[in-house]
Amino acid sequence: MKRVAILISGSGSNMVRLIEDMQAGDHPAQPVLVASNDPAAAGLAKAAARGVATAAVDHRAYNGDRAAFEAALLEPLLGARPDIICLAGFMRILTPAFIDRFEGRMINIHPSLLPKYPGLRTHARAIEAGDEEAGATVHEVTSDLDSGPILGQARVPVEPGDTPETLAARVLEREHQLYPLILRRFAAGARERFDI
Ligand code: GRF
Protein backbone atom coordinates (compact mmCIF):
# COMPACT_ATOMS: atom_id res chain seq x y z
CA MET A 1 0.00 0.00 0.00
CA LYS A 2 1.52 3.32 -1.10
CA ARG A 3 1.50 6.16 1.44
CA VAL A 4 0.26 9.51 0.12
CA ALA A 5 0.86 12.98 1.59
CA ILE A 6 -1.13 15.90 0.16
CA LEU A 7 0.00 19.54 0.30
CA ILE A 8 -2.69 22.24 0.19
CA SER A 9 -3.07 25.98 0.73
CA GLY A 10 -6.79 26.58 0.65
CA SER A 11 -10.21 24.95 0.40
CA GLY A 12 -8.80 21.56 -0.49
CA SER A 13 -11.61 20.34 -2.72
CA ASN A 14 -9.18 18.31 -4.85
CA MET A 15 -7.58 16.91 -1.69
CA VAL A 16 -11.01 15.77 -0.44
CA ARG A 17 -11.63 13.94 -3.71
CA LEU A 18 -8.26 12.20 -3.49
CA ILE A 19 -8.92 11.09 0.09
CA GLU A 20 -12.46 9.91 -0.67
CA ASP A 21 -11.24 7.83 -3.59
CA MET A 22 -8.43 6.26 -1.53
CA GLN A 23 -10.80 5.54 1.36
CA ALA A 24 -13.45 3.99 -0.90
CA GLY A 25 -11.42 0.77 -0.94
CA ASP A 26 -9.76 -1.23 -3.72
CA HIS A 27 -7.05 1.42 -4.06
CA PRO A 28 -3.28 0.98 -4.18
CA ALA A 29 -2.70 3.97 -1.86
CA GLN A 30 -3.76 5.44 1.47
CA PRO A 31 -3.70 9.06 2.70
CA VAL A 32 -1.23 9.54 5.56
CA LEU A 33 -0.92 13.32 5.88
CA VAL A 34 -2.44 16.59 4.70
CA ALA A 35 -0.12 19.56 5.23
CA SER A 36 -0.73 23.25 4.57
CA ASN A 37 1.46 26.35 4.47
CA ASP A 38 -1.57 28.27 5.79
CA PRO A 39 -2.81 27.27 9.26
CA ALA A 40 -6.21 28.79 8.35
CA ALA A 41 -6.68 26.63 5.24
CA ALA A 42 -10.23 25.26 5.29
CA GLY A 43 -8.98 21.97 3.90
CA LEU A 44 -7.22 21.03 7.14
CA ALA A 45 -10.51 20.51 9.00
CA LYS A 46 -11.91 18.54 6.05
CA ALA A 47 -8.91 16.19 6.18
CA ALA A 48 -9.17 15.78 9.95
CA ALA A 49 -12.90 15.03 9.63
CA ARG A 50 -11.94 12.17 7.31
CA GLY A 51 -9.49 10.76 9.84
CA VAL A 52 -6.31 11.94 8.11
CA ALA A 53 -3.43 13.45 10.11
CA THR A 54 -2.80 17.13 9.43
CA ALA A 55 0.07 19.59 9.82
CA ALA A 56 0.37 23.34 9.27
CA VAL A 57 3.68 25.12 8.70
CA ASP A 58 3.08 28.84 8.25
CA HIS A 59 5.43 30.08 5.52
CA ARG A 60 5.01 33.67 6.79
CA ALA A 61 7.05 32.80 9.88
CA TYR A 62 10.12 32.33 7.65
CA ASN A 63 10.17 35.80 6.04
CA GLY A 64 10.76 34.62 2.50
CA ASP A 65 13.46 32.10 3.48
CA ARG A 66 12.19 29.22 1.32
CA ALA A 67 14.85 26.77 2.50
CA ALA A 68 13.98 27.37 6.16
CA PHE A 69 10.25 26.99 5.44
CA GLU A 70 10.88 23.75 3.58
CA ALA A 71 13.09 22.41 6.38
CA ALA A 72 10.19 22.97 8.77
CA LEU A 73 7.70 21.41 6.33
CA LEU A 74 9.95 18.35 5.96
CA GLU A 75 9.58 17.47 9.64
CA PRO A 76 5.94 16.34 9.53
CA LEU A 77 6.28 15.27 5.91
CA LEU A 78 9.20 12.88 6.41
CA GLY A 79 7.58 11.74 9.65
CA ALA A 80 4.62 10.49 7.59
CA ARG A 81 6.99 8.42 5.37
CA PRO A 82 5.15 9.20 2.12
CA ASP A 83 5.79 7.24 -1.07
CA ILE A 84 3.89 9.84 -3.10
CA ILE A 85 3.30 13.57 -2.58
CA CYS A 86 0.31 15.24 -4.22
CA LEU A 87 0.24 19.01 -4.58
CA ALA A 88 -3.42 20.04 -4.60
CA GLY A 89 -3.83 23.79 -4.73
CA PHE A 90 -0.47 24.24 -2.95
CA MET A 91 0.44 27.86 -3.64
CA ARG A 92 4.14 27.96 -2.71
CA ILE A 93 6.95 27.53 -5.21
CA LEU A 94 9.23 24.73 -4.01
CA THR A 95 13.03 24.89 -4.31
CA PRO A 96 14.91 22.46 -6.58
CA ALA A 97 16.47 20.88 -3.47
CA PHE A 98 13.03 20.00 -2.12
CA ILE A 99 11.76 18.80 -5.48
CA ASP A 100 14.85 16.66 -6.18
CA ARG A 101 14.38 14.85 -2.89
CA PHE A 102 10.99 13.59 -4.13
CA GLU A 103 11.83 13.22 -7.81
CA GLY A 104 9.47 10.84 -9.57
CA ARG A 105 7.21 10.71 -6.50
CA MET A 106 5.55 14.16 -6.55
CA ILE A 107 2.59 15.16 -8.74
CA ASN A 108 0.55 18.35 -9.16
CA ILE A 109 -2.75 19.47 -10.64
CA HIS A 110 -2.68 22.66 -12.66
CA PRO A 111 -5.80 24.41 -14.03
CA SER A 112 -4.78 24.72 -17.68
CA LEU A 113 -4.01 22.53 -20.65
CA LEU A 114 -0.24 22.56 -20.15
CA PRO A 115 2.08 23.53 -21.78
CA LYS A 116 -0.33 26.46 -22.15
CA TYR A 117 -0.50 28.88 -19.21
CA PRO A 118 1.92 27.72 -16.53
CA GLY A 119 1.77 29.96 -13.45
CA LEU A 120 -1.20 32.03 -12.31
CA ARG A 121 -4.39 33.54 -13.89
CA THR A 122 -4.81 30.53 -16.15
CA HIS A 123 -8.53 30.99 -16.79
CA ALA A 124 -8.28 34.71 -17.54
CA ARG A 125 -5.41 34.03 -19.94
CA ALA A 126 -7.37 31.32 -21.79
CA ILE A 127 -10.36 33.68 -22.18
CA GLU A 128 -8.16 36.61 -23.28
CA ALA A 129 -6.51 34.40 -25.89
CA GLY A 130 -9.91 33.44 -27.33
CA ASP A 131 -9.29 29.73 -26.69
CA GLU A 132 -12.19 27.39 -27.47
CA GLU A 133 -11.03 24.85 -24.91
CA ALA A 134 -9.59 24.97 -21.42
CA GLY A 135 -8.92 22.28 -18.86
CA ALA A 136 -6.64 20.82 -16.26
CA THR A 137 -3.41 18.84 -16.23
CA VAL A 138 -1.90 16.42 -13.73
CA HIS A 139 1.86 16.27 -14.15
CA GLU A 140 5.00 15.09 -12.41
CA VAL A 141 6.71 17.89 -10.52
CA THR A 142 10.16 18.86 -11.73
CA SER A 143 12.15 21.98 -10.91
CA ASP A 144 10.78 23.65 -14.07
CA LEU A 145 7.52 25.27 -12.86
CA ASP A 146 4.43 23.45 -14.23
CA SER A 147 6.57 21.71 -16.88
CA GLY A 148 7.10 18.12 -15.72
CA PRO A 149 5.91 15.07 -17.71
CA ILE A 150 2.15 15.15 -18.26
CA LEU A 151 0.24 12.25 -16.69
CA GLY A 152 -3.23 13.28 -17.87
CA GLN A 153 -5.54 16.08 -18.97
CA ALA A 154 -9.26 16.86 -18.87
CA ARG A 155 -10.76 19.36 -21.32
CA VAL A 156 -13.81 21.62 -21.12
CA PRO A 157 -15.27 24.06 -23.65
CA VAL A 158 -14.86 27.79 -23.09
CA GLU A 159 -18.43 29.13 -23.41
CA PRO A 160 -19.41 32.54 -24.81
CA GLY A 161 -19.71 34.98 -21.92
CA ASP A 162 -17.41 32.97 -19.63
CA THR A 163 -15.67 34.91 -16.90
CA PRO A 164 -12.54 33.56 -15.18
CA GLU A 165 -14.86 32.50 -12.33
CA THR A 166 -17.38 30.57 -14.46
CA LEU A 167 -14.60 28.89 -16.39
CA ALA A 168 -12.71 28.03 -13.19
CA ALA A 169 -15.84 26.35 -11.79
CA ARG A 170 -16.26 24.25 -14.96
CA VAL A 171 -12.59 23.25 -14.92
CA LEU A 172 -12.65 22.44 -11.18
CA GLU A 173 -15.46 19.89 -11.70
CA ARG A 174 -13.22 18.09 -14.16
CA GLU A 175 -10.20 18.39 -11.84
CA HIS A 176 -12.21 16.42 -9.30
CA GLN A 177 -12.62 13.60 -11.82
CA LEU A 178 -9.10 13.73 -13.24
CA TYR A 179 -6.91 13.87 -10.15
CA PRO A 180 -8.26 10.77 -8.33
CA LEU A 181 -8.06 8.79 -11.54
CA ILE A 182 -4.47 9.79 -12.24
CA LEU A 183 -3.38 9.23 -8.63
CA ARG A 184 -4.89 5.74 -8.73
CA ARG A 185 -2.92 4.96 -11.90
CA PHE A 186 0.28 6.61 -10.60
CA ALA A 187 0.14 4.67 -7.32
CA ALA A 188 -0.16 1.47 -9.35
CA GLY A 189 3.00 2.40 -11.25
CA ALA A 190 1.55 3.84 -14.49
CA ARG A 191 3.49 6.75 -15.97
CA GLU A 192 2.01 6.94 -19.47
CA ARG A 193 -0.32 9.82 -20.24
CA PHE A 194 -4.07 9.24 -19.78
CA ASP A 195 -6.55 11.92 -20.90
CA ILE A 196 -10.24 11.92 -20.00
C1 GRF B 1 -7.44 24.20 -8.27
O1 GRF B 1 -8.00 24.84 -9.39
C2 GRF B 1 -6.04 23.79 -8.58
O2 GRF B 1 -5.88 23.31 -9.87
C3 GRF B 1 -5.35 25.11 -8.43
O3 GRF B 1 -5.91 25.68 -7.28
C4 GRF B 1 -7.23 25.19 -7.14
C5 GRF B 1 -7.29 24.54 -5.78
O4 GRF B 1 -8.59 24.23 -5.42
N1 GRF B 1 -3.93 24.99 -8.44
P1 GRF B 1 -8.83 23.26 -4.17
O5 GRF B 1 -8.01 23.81 -3.01
O6 GRF B 1 -8.42 21.88 -4.53
O7 GRF B 1 -10.29 23.40 -3.88
PDB file of C-alpha atoms and ligand atoms in Angstrom:
ATOM      1  CA  MET A   1       0.000   0.000   0.000  1.00  0.00           C
ATOM      2  CA  LYS A   2       1.522   3.316  -1.105  1.00  0.00           C
ATOM      3  CA  ARG A   3       1.498   6.163   1.443  1.00  0.00           C
ATOM      4  CA  VAL A   4       0.259   9.514   0.116  1.00  0.00           C
ATOM      5  CA  ALA A   5       0.856  12.982   1.587  1.00  0.00           C
ATOM      6  CA  ILE A   6      -1.129  15.900   0.163  1.00  0.00           C
ATOM      7  CA  LEU A   7      -0.005  19.543   0.299  1.00  0.00           C
ATOM      8  CA  ILE A   8      -2.688  22.239   0.190  1.00  0.00           C
ATOM      9  CA  SER A   9      -3.066  25.979   0.727  1.00  0.00           C
ATOM     10  CA  GLY A  10      -6.793  26.584   0.650  1.00  0.00           C
ATOM     11  CA  SER A  11     -10.206  24.949   0.401  1.00  0.00           C
ATOM     12  CA  GLY A  12      -8.797  21.558  -0.490  1.00  0.00           C
ATOM     13  CA  SER A  13     -11.614  20.344  -2.724  1.00  0.00           C
ATOM     14  CA  ASN A  14      -9.180  18.312  -4.847  1.00  0.00           C
ATOM     15  CA  MET A  15      -7.580  16.910  -1.692  1.00  0.00           C
ATOM     16  CA  VAL A  16     -11.006  15.769  -0.437  1.00  0.00           C
ATOM     17  CA  ARG A  17     -11.630  13.938  -3.711  1.00  0.00           C
ATOM     18  CA  LEU A  18      -8.255  12.204  -3.489  1.00  0.00           C
ATOM     19  CA  ILE A  19      -8.924  11.093   0.090  1.00  0.00           C
ATOM     20  CA  GLU A  20     -12.455   9.907  -0.668  1.00  0.00           C
ATOM     21  CA  ASP A  21     -11.240   7.832  -3.590  1.00  0.00           C
ATOM     22  CA  MET A  22      -8.430   6.256  -1.535  1.00  0.00           C
ATOM     23  CA  GLN A  23     -10.801   5.541   1.359  1.00  0.00           C
ATOM     24  CA  ALA A  24     -13.446   3.991  -0.896  1.00  0.00           C
ATOM     25  CA  GLY A  25     -11.417   0.767  -0.944  1.00  0.00           C
ATOM     26  CA  ASP A  26      -9.764  -1.227  -3.723  1.00  0.00           C
ATOM     27  CA  HIS A  27      -7.054   1.423  -4.062  1.00  0.00           C
ATOM     28  CA  PRO A  28      -3.275   0.978  -4.175  1.00  0.00           C
ATOM     29  CA  ALA A  29      -2.704   3.967  -1.857  1.00  0.00           C
ATOM     30  CA  GLN A  30      -3.764   5.442   1.470  1.00  0.00           C
ATOM     31  CA  PRO A  31      -3.697   9.062   2.704  1.00  0.00           C
ATOM     32  CA  VAL A  32      -1.227   9.536   5.563  1.00  0.00           C
ATOM     33  CA  LEU A  33      -0.925  13.324   5.883  1.00  0.00           C
ATOM     34  CA  VAL A  34      -2.440  16.592   4.704  1.00  0.00           C
ATOM     35  CA  ALA A  35      -0.125  19.559   5.230  1.00  0.00           C
ATOM     36  CA  SER A  36      -0.734  23.248   4.570  1.00  0.00           C
ATOM     37  CA  ASN A  37       1.461  26.348   4.472  1.00  0.00           C
ATOM     38  CA  ASP A  38      -1.574  28.265   5.789  1.00  0.00           C
ATOM     39  CA  PRO A  39      -2.806  27.274   9.257  1.00  0.00           C
ATOM     40  CA  ALA A  40      -6.210  28.787   8.354  1.00  0.00           C
ATOM     41  CA  ALA A  41      -6.682  26.634   5.239  1.00  0.00           C
ATOM     42  CA  ALA A  42     -10.234  25.262   5.294  1.00  0.00           C
ATOM     43  CA  GLY A  43      -8.976  21.975   3.897  1.00  0.00           C
ATOM     44  CA  LEU A  44      -7.219  21.035   7.141  1.00  0.00           C
ATOM     45  CA  ALA A  45     -10.509  20.507   9.002  1.00  0.00           C
ATOM     46  CA  LYS A  46     -11.906  18.540   6.049  1.00  0.00           C
ATOM     47  CA  ALA A  47      -8.910  16.189   6.179  1.00  0.00           C
ATOM     48  CA  ALA A  48      -9.166  15.777   9.949  1.00  0.00           C
ATOM     49  CA  ALA A  49     -12.897  15.033   9.626  1.00  0.00           C
ATOM     50  CA  ARG A  50     -11.939  12.168   7.310  1.00  0.00           C
ATOM     51  CA  GLY A  51      -9.488  10.762   9.840  1.00  0.00           C
ATOM     52  CA  VAL A  52      -6.314  11.940   8.106  1.00  0.00           C
ATOM     53  CA  ALA A  53      -3.426  13.448  10.107  1.00  0.00           C
ATOM     54  CA  THR A  54      -2.796  17.130   9.434  1.00  0.00           C
ATOM     55  CA  ALA A  55       0.067  19.594   9.817  1.00  0.00           C
ATOM     56  CA  ALA A  56       0.371  23.336   9.271  1.00  0.00           C
ATOM     57  CA  VAL A  57       3.681  25.121   8.702  1.00  0.00           C
ATOM     58  CA  ASP A  58       3.084  28.841   8.247  1.00  0.00           C
ATOM     59  CA  HIS A  59       5.433  30.084   5.520  1.00  0.00           C
ATOM     60  CA  ARG A  60       5.007  33.668   6.788  1.00  0.00           C
ATOM     61  CA  ALA A  61       7.049  32.803   9.877  1.00  0.00           C
ATOM     62  CA  TYR A  62      10.122  32.325   7.647  1.00  0.00           C
ATOM     63  CA  ASN A  63      10.166  35.804   6.036  1.00  0.00           C
ATOM     64  CA  GLY A  64      10.763  34.619   2.505  1.00  0.00           C
ATOM     65  CA  ASP A  65      13.462  32.096   3.476  1.00  0.00           C
ATOM     66  CA  ARG A  66      12.190  29.224   1.323  1.00  0.00           C
ATOM     67  CA  ALA A  67      14.845  26.770   2.499  1.00  0.00           C
ATOM     68  CA  ALA A  68      13.978  27.366   6.162  1.00  0.00           C
ATOM     69  CA  PHE A  69      10.246  26.990   5.437  1.00  0.00           C
ATOM     70  CA  GLU A  70      10.877  23.746   3.581  1.00  0.00           C
ATOM     71  CA  ALA A  71      13.095  22.414   6.377  1.00  0.00           C
ATOM     72  CA  ALA A  72      10.186  22.975   8.772  1.00  0.00           C
ATOM     73  CA  LEU A  73       7.704  21.406   6.331  1.00  0.00           C
ATOM     74  CA  LEU A  74       9.952  18.349   5.961  1.00  0.00           C
ATOM     75  CA  GLU A  75       9.577  17.468   9.637  1.00  0.00           C
ATOM     76  CA  PRO A  76       5.941  16.338   9.534  1.00  0.00           C
ATOM     77  CA  LEU A  77       6.282  15.274   5.910  1.00  0.00           C
ATOM     78  CA  LEU A  78       9.196  12.877   6.405  1.00  0.00           C
ATOM     79  CA  GLY A  79       7.582  11.738   9.647  1.00  0.00           C
ATOM     80  CA  ALA A  80       4.622  10.494   7.590  1.00  0.00           C
ATOM     81  CA  ARG A  81       6.985   8.417   5.369  1.00  0.00           C
ATOM     82  CA  PRO A  82       5.149   9.195   2.124  1.00  0.00           C
ATOM     83  CA  ASP A  83       5.788   7.242  -1.072  1.00  0.00           C
ATOM     84  CA  ILE A  84       3.889   9.844  -3.101  1.00  0.00           C
ATOM     85  CA  ILE A  85       3.302  13.566  -2.578  1.00  0.00           C
ATOM     86  CA  CYS A  86       0.308  15.242  -4.222  1.00  0.00           C
ATOM     87  CA  LEU A  87       0.244  19.009  -4.579  1.00  0.00           C
ATOM     88  CA  ALA A  88      -3.417  20.044  -4.595  1.00  0.00           C
ATOM     89  CA  GLY A  89      -3.828  23.789  -4.734  1.00  0.00           C
ATOM     90  CA  PHE A  90      -0.474  24.245  -2.947  1.00  0.00           C
ATOM     91  CA  MET A  91       0.444  27.855  -3.645  1.00  0.00           C
ATOM     92  CA  ARG A  92       4.144  27.963  -2.710  1.00  0.00           C
ATOM     93  CA  ILE A  93       6.949  27.528  -5.210  1.00  0.00           C
ATOM     94  CA  LEU A  94       9.230  24.731  -4.009  1.00  0.00           C
ATOM     95  CA  THR A  95      13.028  24.887  -4.309  1.00  0.00           C
ATOM     96  CA  PRO A  96      14.913  22.463  -6.578  1.00  0.00           C
ATOM     97  CA  ALA A  97      16.473  20.882  -3.472  1.00  0.00           C
ATOM     98  CA  PHE A  98      13.027  20.005  -2.117  1.00  0.00           C
ATOM     99  CA  ILE A  99      11.763  18.800  -5.484  1.00  0.00           C
ATOM    100  CA  ASP A 100      14.852  16.662  -6.177  1.00  0.00           C
ATOM    101  CA  ARG A 101      14.378  14.849  -2.893  1.00  0.00           C
ATOM    102  CA  PHE A 102      10.992  13.590  -4.126  1.00  0.00           C
ATOM    103  CA  GLU A 103      11.831  13.218  -7.807  1.00  0.00           C
ATOM    104  CA  GLY A 104       9.467  10.838  -9.570  1.00  0.00           C
ATOM    105  CA  ARG A 105       7.209  10.709  -6.505  1.00  0.00           C
ATOM    106  CA  MET A 106       5.550  14.159  -6.551  1.00  0.00           C
ATOM    107  CA  ILE A 107       2.591  15.157  -8.743  1.00  0.00           C
ATOM    108  CA  ASN A 108       0.548  18.348  -9.156  1.00  0.00           C
ATOM    109  CA  ILE A 109      -2.749  19.466 -10.638  1.00  0.00           C
ATOM    110  CA  HIS A 110      -2.679  22.659 -12.661  1.00  0.00           C
ATOM    111  CA  PRO A 111      -5.800  24.407 -14.029  1.00  0.00           C
ATOM    112  CA  SER A 112      -4.780  24.719 -17.677  1.00  0.00           C
ATOM    113  CA  LEU A 113      -4.014  22.534 -20.653  1.00  0.00           C
ATOM    114  CA  LEU A 114      -0.239  22.559 -20.153  1.00  0.00           C
ATOM    115  CA  PRO A 115       2.075  23.529 -21.784  1.00  0.00           C
ATOM    116  CA  LYS A 116      -0.331  26.461 -22.154  1.00  0.00           C
ATOM    117  CA  TYR A 117      -0.497  28.878 -19.208  1.00  0.00           C
ATOM    118  CA  PRO A 118       1.918  27.724 -16.529  1.00  0.00           C
ATOM    119  CA  GLY A 119       1.773  29.958 -13.455  1.00  0.00           C
ATOM    120  CA  LEU A 120      -1.199  32.025 -12.310  1.00  0.00           C
ATOM    121  CA  ARG A 121      -4.386  33.544 -13.891  1.00  0.00           C
ATOM    122  CA  THR A 122      -4.805  30.529 -16.153  1.00  0.00           C
ATOM    123  CA  HIS A 123      -8.528  30.988 -16.792  1.00  0.00           C
ATOM    124  CA  ALA A 124      -8.280  34.712 -17.543  1.00  0.00           C
ATOM    125  CA  ARG A 125      -5.410  34.035 -19.938  1.00  0.00           C
ATOM    126  CA  ALA A 126      -7.374  31.321 -21.791  1.00  0.00           C
ATOM    127  CA  ILE A 127     -10.360  33.682 -22.177  1.00  0.00           C
ATOM    128  CA  GLU A 128      -8.159  36.606 -23.277  1.00  0.00           C
ATOM    129  CA  ALA A 129      -6.506  34.404 -25.891  1.00  0.00           C
ATOM    130  CA  GLY A 130      -9.914  33.444 -27.330  1.00  0.00           C
ATOM    131  CA  ASP A 131      -9.287  29.728 -26.689  1.00  0.00           C
ATOM    132  CA  GLU A 132     -12.187  27.395 -27.470  1.00  0.00           C
ATOM    133  CA  GLU A 133     -11.028  24.850 -24.908  1.00  0.00           C
ATOM    134  CA  ALA A 134      -9.589  24.967 -21.423  1.00  0.00           C
ATOM    135  CA  GLY A 135      -8.924  22.279 -18.863  1.00  0.00           C
ATOM    136  CA  ALA A 136      -6.644  20.817 -16.259  1.00  0.00           C
ATOM    137  CA  THR A 137      -3.411  18.843 -16.227  1.00  0.00           C
ATOM    138  CA  VAL A 138      -1.896  16.419 -13.731  1.00  0.00           C
ATOM    139  CA  HIS A 139       1.865  16.269 -14.146  1.00  0.00           C
ATOM    140  CA  GLU A 140       5.000  15.092 -12.414  1.00  0.00           C
ATOM    141  CA  VAL A 141       6.709  17.887 -10.517  1.00  0.00           C
ATOM    142  CA  THR A 142      10.162  18.863 -11.725  1.00  0.00           C
ATOM    143  CA  SER A 143      12.152  21.982 -10.905  1.00  0.00           C
ATOM    144  CA  ASP A 144      10.781  23.651 -14.068  1.00  0.00           C
ATOM    145  CA  LEU A 145       7.523  25.267 -12.863  1.00  0.00           C
ATOM    146  CA  ASP A 146       4.431  23.455 -14.234  1.00  0.00           C
ATOM    147  CA  SER A 147       6.569  21.709 -16.881  1.00  0.00           C
ATOM    148  CA  GLY A 148       7.099  18.120 -15.721  1.00  0.00           C
ATOM    149  CA  PRO A 149       5.911  15.070 -17.706  1.00  0.00           C
ATOM    150  CA  ILE A 150       2.150  15.154 -18.263  1.00  0.00           C
ATOM    151  CA  LEU A 151       0.241  12.255 -16.686  1.00  0.00           C
ATOM    152  CA  GLY A 152      -3.234  13.276 -17.874  1.00  0.00           C
ATOM    153  CA  GLN A 153      -5.535  16.077 -18.965  1.00  0.00           C
ATOM    154  CA  ALA A 154      -9.260  16.857 -18.873  1.00  0.00           C
ATOM    155  CA  ARG A 155     -10.761  19.360 -21.319  1.00  0.00           C
ATOM    156  CA  VAL A 156     -13.813  21.617 -21.116  1.00  0.00           C
ATOM    157  CA  PRO A 157     -15.271  24.058 -23.646  1.00  0.00           C
ATOM    158  CA  VAL A 158     -14.865  27.786 -23.091  1.00  0.00           C
ATOM    159  CA  GLU A 159     -18.434  29.135 -23.413  1.00  0.00           C
ATOM    160  CA  PRO A 160     -19.407  32.540 -24.812  1.00  0.00           C
ATOM    161  CA  GLY A 161     -19.710  34.983 -21.917  1.00  0.00           C
ATOM    162  CA  ASP A 162     -17.412  32.969 -19.633  1.00  0.00           C
ATOM    163  CA  THR A 163     -15.668  34.913 -16.900  1.00  0.00           C
ATOM    164  CA  PRO A 164     -12.539  33.560 -15.177  1.00  0.00           C
ATOM    165  CA  GLU A 165     -14.859  32.500 -12.334  1.00  0.00           C
ATOM    166  CA  THR A 166     -17.384  30.565 -14.456  1.00  0.00           C
ATOM    167  CA  LEU A 167     -14.600  28.890 -16.392  1.00  0.00           C
ATOM    168  CA  ALA A 168     -12.712  28.034 -13.188  1.00  0.00           C
ATOM    169  CA  ALA A 169     -15.837  26.353 -11.787  1.00  0.00           C
ATOM    170  CA  ARG A 170     -16.261  24.254 -14.962  1.00  0.00           C
ATOM    171  CA  VAL A 171     -12.594  23.250 -14.918  1.00  0.00           C
ATOM    172  CA  LEU A 172     -12.655  22.437 -11.180  1.00  0.00           C
ATOM    173  CA  GLU A 173     -15.455  19.891 -11.703  1.00  0.00           C
ATOM    174  CA  ARG A 174     -13.225  18.092 -14.165  1.00  0.00           C
ATOM    175  CA  GLU A 175     -10.201  18.395 -11.840  1.00  0.00           C
ATOM    176  CA  HIS A 176     -12.213  16.422  -9.299  1.00  0.00           C
ATOM    177  CA  GLN A 177     -12.619  13.596 -11.825  1.00  0.00           C
ATOM    178  CA  LEU A 178      -9.102  13.729 -13.243  1.00  0.00           C
ATOM    179  CA  TYR A 179      -6.913  13.875 -10.148  1.00  0.00           C
ATOM    180  CA  PRO A 180      -8.261  10.775  -8.329  1.00  0.00           C
ATOM    181  CA  LEU A 181      -8.060   8.786 -11.543  1.00  0.00           C
ATOM    182  CA  ILE A 182      -4.471   9.788 -12.235  1.00  0.00           C
ATOM    183  CA  LEU A 183      -3.377   9.228  -8.630  1.00  0.00           C
ATOM    184  CA  ARG A 184      -4.895   5.744  -8.731  1.00  0.00           C
ATOM    185  CA  ARG A 185      -2.925   4.963 -11.895  1.00  0.00           C
ATOM    186  CA  PHE A 186       0.279   6.611 -10.596  1.00  0.00           C
ATOM    187  CA  ALA A 187       0.143   4.668  -7.324  1.00  0.00           C
ATOM    188  CA  ALA A 188      -0.164   1.466  -9.354  1.00  0.00           C
ATOM    189  CA  GLY A 189       3.000   2.404 -11.251  1.00  0.00           C
ATOM    190  CA  ALA A 190       1.548   3.837 -14.488  1.00  0.00           C
ATOM    191  CA  ARG A 191       3.488   6.746 -15.969  1.00  0.00           C
ATOM    192  CA  GLU A 192       2.011   6.941 -19.472  1.00  0.00           C
ATOM    193  CA  ARG A 193      -0.325   9.817 -20.239  1.00  0.00           C
ATOM    194  CA  PHE A 194      -4.066   9.242 -19.777  1.00  0.00           C
ATOM    195  CA  ASP A 195      -6.546  11.920 -20.900  1.00  0.00           C
ATOM    196  CA  ILE A 196     -10.242  11.917 -19.995  1.00  0.00           C
TER     197      ILE A 196
HETATM  198  C1  GRF B   1      -7.436  24.199  -8.268  1.00  0.00           C
HETATM  199  O1  GRF B   1      -7.999  24.835  -9.390  1.00  0.00           O
HETATM  200  C2  GRF B   1      -6.043  23.789  -8.583  1.00  0.00           C
HETATM  201  O2  GRF B   1      -5.878  23.305  -9.872  1.00  0.00           O
HETATM  202  C3  GRF B   1      -5.349  25.114  -8.433  1.00  0.00           C
HETATM  203  O3  GRF B   1      -5.905  25.680  -7.275  1.00  0.00           O
HETATM  204  C4  GRF B   1      -7.229  25.189  -7.136  1.00  0.00           C
HETATM  205  C5  GRF B   1      -7.294  24.542  -5.783  1.00  0.00           C
HETATM  206  O4  GRF B   1      -8.591  24.225  -5.420  1.00  0.00           O
HETATM  207  N1  GRF B   1      -3.926  24.992  -8.444  1.00  0.00           N
HETATM  208  P1  GRF B   1      -8.830  23.258  -4.165  1.00  0.00           P
HETATM  209  O5  GRF B   1      -8.006  23.812  -3.005  1.00  0.00           O
HETATM  210  O6  GRF B   1      -8.420  21.876  -4.532  1.00  0.00           O
HETATM  211  O7  GRF B   1     -10.292  23.396  -3.876  1.00  0.00           O
END
